[in-house]
PDB file of C-alpha atoms in Angstrom:
ATOM      1  CA  MET A   1     126.301 100.466  89.653  1.00 61.00           C
ATOM      2  CA  GLY A   2     124.375 103.423  89.474  1.00 84.00           C
ATOM      3  CA  VAL A   3     120.466 103.903  89.575  1.00 89.00           C
ATOM      4  CA  LEU A   4     118.435 102.003  87.469  1.00 88.00           C
ATOM      5  CA  THR A   5     115.604 103.477  85.543  1.00 90.00           C
ATOM      6  CA  PHE A   6     112.246 102.565  83.812  1.00 89.00           C
ATOM      7  CA  GLU A   7     109.798 104.115  82.109  1.00 91.00           C
ATOM      8  CA  LYS A   8     106.675 102.371  80.844  1.00 91.00           C
ATOM      9  CA  GLU A   9     103.317 103.598  79.264  1.00 93.00           C
ATOM     10  CA  ILE A  10     100.095 100.940  79.728  1.00 93.00           C
ATOM     11  CA  THR A  11      97.162 102.406  77.776  1.00 95.00           C
ATOM     12  CA  THR A  12      93.364 101.647  78.678  1.00 96.00           C
ATOM     13  CA  SER A  13      90.000 102.641  77.625  1.00 96.00           C
ATOM     14  CA  ILE A  14      89.131 103.701  81.305  1.00 96.00           C
ATOM     15  CA  PRO A  15      88.731 107.685  81.527  1.00 96.00           C
ATOM     16  CA  GLN A  16      91.492 108.958  83.961  1.00 97.00           C
ATOM     17  CA  ALA A  17      89.542 110.032  86.611  1.00 97.00           C
ATOM     18  CA  LYS A  18      88.097 106.344  87.199  1.00 96.00           C
ATOM     19  CA  MET A  19      91.557 104.916  86.463  1.00 95.00           C
ATOM     20  CA  PHE A  20      93.288 107.026  89.226  1.00 96.00           C
ATOM     21  CA  LYS A  21      90.630 106.267  91.519  1.00 96.00           C
ATOM     22  CA  ALA A  22      90.724 102.506  91.027  1.00 95.00           C
ATOM     23  CA  PHE A  23      94.760 101.993  90.654  1.00 92.00           C
ATOM     24  CA  ILE A  24      95.574 104.602  93.377  1.00 94.00           C
ATOM     25  CA  LEU A  25      93.074 105.607  95.612  1.00 95.00           C
ATOM     26  CA  GLU A  26      90.979 102.265  95.902  1.00 94.00           C
ATOM     27  CA  SER A  27      93.742  99.918  95.386  1.00 92.00           C
ATOM     28  CA  ASP A  28      94.221  98.688  98.914  1.00 92.00           C
ATOM     29  CA  THR A  29      90.489  97.484  98.899  1.00 92.00           C
ATOM     30  CA  LEU A  30      90.275  96.645  95.114  1.00 93.00           C
ATOM     31  CA  ILE A  31      93.947  94.565  94.629  1.00 92.00           C
ATOM     32  CA  PRO A  32      92.632  91.807  97.553  1.00 92.00           C
ATOM     33  CA  LYS A  33      89.232  91.433  95.904  1.00 92.00           C
ATOM     34  CA  VAL A  34      90.653  91.142  92.554  1.00 92.00           C
ATOM     35  CA  LEU A  35      93.589  89.105  93.339  1.00 89.00           C
ATOM     36  CA  PRO A  36      92.846  87.192  96.350  1.00 90.00           C
ATOM     37  CA  GLN A  37      96.015  85.879  97.124  1.00 90.00           C
ATOM     38  CA  VAL A  38      97.431  89.457  97.605  1.00 91.00           C
ATOM     39  CA  SER A  39      96.912  90.960 100.990  1.00 93.00           C
ATOM     40  CA  ILE A  40      97.420  94.594 101.977  1.00 95.00           C
ATOM     41  CA  GLU A  41      98.175  95.693 105.841  1.00 96.00           C
ATOM     42  CA  PHE A  42      98.721  98.814 106.936  1.00 96.00           C
ATOM     43  CA  LEU A  43     101.822  99.718 109.176  1.00 97.00           C
ATOM     44  CA  GLU A  44     101.590 103.276 109.713  1.00 97.00           C
ATOM     45  CA  GLY A  45      99.444 105.897 108.611  1.00 96.00           C
ATOM     46  CA  ASN A  46      96.037 106.181 106.930  1.00 90.00           C
ATOM     47  CA  GLY A  47      96.785 106.343 103.093  1.00 90.00           C
ATOM     48  CA  GLY A  48      98.033 109.675 102.964  1.00 93.00           C
ATOM     49  CA  PRO A  49     101.675 110.742 102.959  1.00 96.00           C
ATOM     50  CA  GLY A  50     104.405 108.581 104.977  1.00 97.00           C
ATOM     51  CA  THR A  51     102.041 105.503 104.931  1.00 97.00           C
ATOM     52  CA  ILE A  52     103.595 102.271 105.451  1.00 97.00           C
ATOM     53  CA  LYS A  53     101.891  99.312 104.067  1.00 96.00           C
ATOM     54  CA  LYS A  54     102.743  95.613 103.800  1.00 95.00           C
ATOM     55  CA  THR A  55     101.663  93.582 100.746  1.00 92.00           C
ATOM     56  CA  SER A  56     101.940  89.831 101.158  1.00 92.00           C
ATOM     57  CA  PHE A  57     101.782  87.456  97.957  1.00 87.00           C
ATOM     58  CA  ALA A  58     100.702  83.740  97.823  1.00 83.00           C
ATOM     59  CA  GLU A  59     103.065  81.014  99.340  1.00 77.00           C
ATOM     60  CA  GLY A  60     105.275  79.656  97.003  1.00 72.00           C
ATOM     61  CA  GLY A  61     105.736  82.825  94.592  1.00 72.00           C
ATOM     62  CA  GLU A  62     109.150  84.335  94.550  1.00 74.00           C
ATOM     63  CA  VAL A  63     108.333  87.322  96.399  1.00 79.00           C
ATOM     64  CA  LYS A  64     107.069  87.000  99.724  1.00 87.00           C
ATOM     65  CA  TYR A  65     105.949  90.228 100.400  1.00 90.00           C
ATOM     66  CA  ILE A  66     106.842  94.141 100.256  1.00 90.00           C
ATOM     67  CA  LYS A  67     106.958  97.069 102.213  1.00 93.00           C
ATOM     68  CA  THR A  68     105.859 100.362 100.709  1.00 94.00           C
ATOM     69  CA  ARG A  69     105.971 103.997 101.634  1.00 97.00           C
ATOM     70  CA  VAL A  70     103.292 106.626 100.628  1.00 97.00           C
ATOM     71  CA  GLU A  71     105.590 109.573  99.229  1.00 98.00           C
ATOM     72  CA  ALA A  72     102.914 111.777  97.776  1.00 98.00           C
ATOM     73  CA  THR A  73      99.288 111.692  96.212  1.00 97.00           C
ATOM     74  CA  ASP A  74      98.029 114.648  94.146  1.00 98.00           C
ATOM     75  CA  LYS A  75      94.307 113.852  93.244  1.00 97.00           C
ATOM     76  CA  ASP A  76      94.305 117.181  91.193  1.00 97.00           C
ATOM     77  CA  ASN A  77      97.067 116.003  88.640  1.00 98.00           C
ATOM     78  CA  PHE A  78      96.140 112.468  88.909  1.00 98.00           C
ATOM     79  CA  THR A  79      99.987 111.756  90.087  1.00 98.00           C
ATOM     80  CA  HIS A  80     100.872 109.299  92.956  1.00 98.00           C
ATOM     81  CA  CYS A  81     104.563 108.485  94.194  1.00 98.00           C
ATOM     82  CA  TYR A  82     105.460 105.740  96.344  1.00 96.00           C
ATOM     83  CA  SER A  83     108.559 103.946  97.051  1.00 95.00           C
ATOM     84  CA  VAL A  84     109.251  99.731  98.086  1.00 92.00           C
ATOM     85  CA  ILE A  85     111.609 100.545 101.236  1.00 91.00           C
ATOM     86  CA  GLY A  86     111.592  96.652 102.050  1.00 89.00           C
ATOM     87  CA  GLY A  87     110.569  93.035 101.210  1.00 85.00           C
ATOM     88  CA  GLU A  88     111.531  89.320 100.583  1.00 77.00           C
ATOM     89  CA  PRO A  89     113.486  88.337  99.116  1.00 64.00           C
ATOM     90  CA  TRP A  90     115.473  90.785  96.781  1.00 64.00           C
ATOM     91  CA  MET A  91     115.517  93.849  98.779  1.00 69.00           C
ATOM     92  CA  ASN A  92     118.812  92.299 100.304  1.00 76.00           C
ATOM     93  CA  GLU A  93     120.214  93.837  96.755  1.00 82.00           C
ATOM     94  CA  LEU A  94     117.958  97.091  97.008  1.00 86.00           C
ATOM     95  CA  GLU A  95     118.127 100.258  99.218  1.00 87.00           C
ATOM     96  CA  LYS A  96     114.576 101.287  97.731  1.00 88.00           C
ATOM     97  CA  THR A  97     112.539 101.413  94.644  1.00 91.00           C
ATOM     98  CA  SER A  98     110.675 104.459  93.903  1.00 95.00           C
ATOM     99  CA  TYR A  99     107.977 105.047  91.502  1.00 95.00           C
ATOM    100  CA  GLU A 100     106.578 108.031  90.057  1.00 97.00           C
ATOM    101  CA  ILE A 101     103.124 107.188  88.244  1.00 96.00           C
ATOM    102  CA  LYS A 102     100.573 109.979  86.379  1.00 98.00           C
ATOM    103  CA  VAL A 103      97.408 109.192  84.985  1.00 97.00           C
ATOM    104  CA  VAL A 104      97.040 111.228  82.087  1.00 98.00           C
ATOM    105  CA  ALA A 105      93.728 111.494  79.959  1.00 98.00           C
ATOM    106  CA  SER A 106      94.215 109.878  76.043  1.00 97.00           C
ATOM    107  CA  PRO A 107      92.336 111.266  73.152  1.00 96.00           C
ATOM    108  CA  ASP A 108      89.871 108.319  72.839  1.00 96.00           C
ATOM    109  CA  GLY A 109      88.319 109.285  76.347  1.00 96.00           C
ATOM    110  CA  GLY A 110      90.251 106.507  78.279  1.00 97.00           C
ATOM    111  CA  SER A 111      93.717 107.078  79.900  1.00 97.00           C
ATOM    112  CA  ILE A 112      97.580 106.539  79.741  1.00 97.00           C
ATOM    113  CA  ILE A 113      99.412 105.195  83.085  1.00 96.00           C
ATOM    114  CA  LYS A 114     102.878 106.827  82.641  1.00 96.00           C
ATOM    115  CA  SER A 115     105.339 105.123  85.180  1.00 94.00           C
ATOM    116  CA  ILE A 116     109.080 106.053  86.091  1.00 94.00           C
ATOM    117  CA  SER A 117     110.478 103.416  88.364  1.00 93.00           C
ATOM    118  CA  LYS A 118     114.048 104.041  89.800  1.00 93.00           C
ATOM    119  CA  TYR A 119     116.302 101.159  91.525  1.00 91.00           C
ATOM    120  CA  TYR A 120     118.696 102.010  94.068  1.00 90.00           C
ATOM    121  CA  PRO A 121     121.344  99.212  94.427  1.00 89.00           C
ATOM    122  CA  LYS A 122     123.039  98.713  97.942  1.00 89.00           C
ATOM    123  CA  GLU A 123     126.835  99.527  98.372  1.00 89.00           C
ATOM    124  CA  GLY A 124     128.641  96.622  96.394  1.00 87.00           C
ATOM    125  CA  CYS A 125     125.359  95.123  94.945  1.00 85.00           C
ATOM    126  CA  GLU A 126     124.841  94.561  91.124  1.00 83.00           C
ATOM    127  CA  ILE A 127     121.138  95.363  89.970  1.00 82.00           C
ATOM    128  CA  ASN A 128     119.763  91.965  87.842  1.00 78.00           C
ATOM    129  CA  GLU A 129     118.049  94.050  84.755  1.00 82.00           C
ATOM    130  CA  GLU A 130     116.023  90.747  84.048  1.00 82.00           C
ATOM    131  CA  LYS A 131     114.814  90.281  87.308  1.00 78.00           C
ATOM    132  CA  VAL A 132     113.701  94.128  87.203  1.00 77.00           C
ATOM    133  CA  LYS A 133     112.013  93.353  84.090  1.00 78.00           C
ATOM    134  CA  ALA A 134     110.060  89.980  85.167  1.00 76.00           C
ATOM    135  CA  GLY A 135     109.285  92.300  88.301  1.00 75.00           C
ATOM    136  CA  ALA A 136     107.359  94.794  86.059  1.00 75.00           C
ATOM    137  CA  GLU A 137     105.800  92.332  83.890  1.00 77.00           C
ATOM    138  CA  LYS A 138     104.038  91.115  87.259  1.00 76.00           C
ATOM    139  CA  ALA A 139     102.788  94.374  88.218  1.00 76.00           C
ATOM    140  CA  PHE A 140     101.620  94.502  85.060  1.00 79.00           C
ATOM    141  CA  GLY A 141      99.556  91.620  85.388  1.00 81.00           C
ATOM    142  CA  MET A 142      98.179  93.241  88.778  1.00 84.00           C
ATOM    143  CA  PHE A 143      97.336  96.295  86.543  1.00 87.00           C
ATOM    144  CA  LYS A 144      95.546  94.140  83.962  1.00 89.00           C
ATOM    145  CA  ALA A 145      93.453  92.408  86.742  1.00 90.00           C
ATOM    146  CA  ILE A 146      92.417  95.678  88.026  1.00 92.00           C
ATOM    147  CA  GLU A 147      91.394  96.983  84.745  1.00 93.00           C
ATOM    148  CA  ALA A 148      89.439  93.648  83.730  1.00 94.00           C
ATOM    149  CA  TYR A 149      87.525  93.896  87.124  1.00 94.00           C
ATOM    150  CA  VAL A 150      86.910  97.802  86.524  1.00 94.00           C
ATOM    151  CA  LEU A 151      85.644  97.143  83.175  1.00 95.00           C
ATOM    152  CA  ALA A 152      83.345  94.135  84.221  1.00 95.00           C
ATOM    153  CA  ASN A 153      81.917  96.249  87.022  1.00 93.00           C
ATOM    154  CA  PRO A 154      81.323 100.147  85.809  1.00 87.00           C
ATOM    155  CA  ASP A 155      79.944 100.850  89.079  1.00 87.00           C
ATOM    156  CA  ALA A 156      82.874  99.283  91.191  1.00 82.00           C
ATOM    157  CA  CYS A 157      85.093 102.802  91.224  1.00 79.00           C
TER     158      CYS A 157
END
């Protein structure tokens, strides 16, 4: 099986620059504040390209942790690229997963988050599309939590 690619767009009433700041630039401190069952630890780097982070999730969940590597962040064009390079349990099936995120302004003053995710299976492994879609929905829940926090705390970001 080859690379599996998904594209998703999420709209929000939060303006482009503020959404990029909250969702990308300040996510390492904002996510644990909004979702206390999640912790983020820097393993290498300071947040720029090459940085490797470990995100741990509450015990009892299907996913215990993921390791991510920042590939690129372009503050001027509101883009961010990163890869999931390890984790428990289903990274046993994948070489990596890469994400390209772009936050664009919407005509109503809000923004649209455009995401392209690519799943690279290990040799001889099949990707379970339903599992991928379920994981994407959990990530969408994280976005909704950040969005709700920013809307409730307009001075936070």
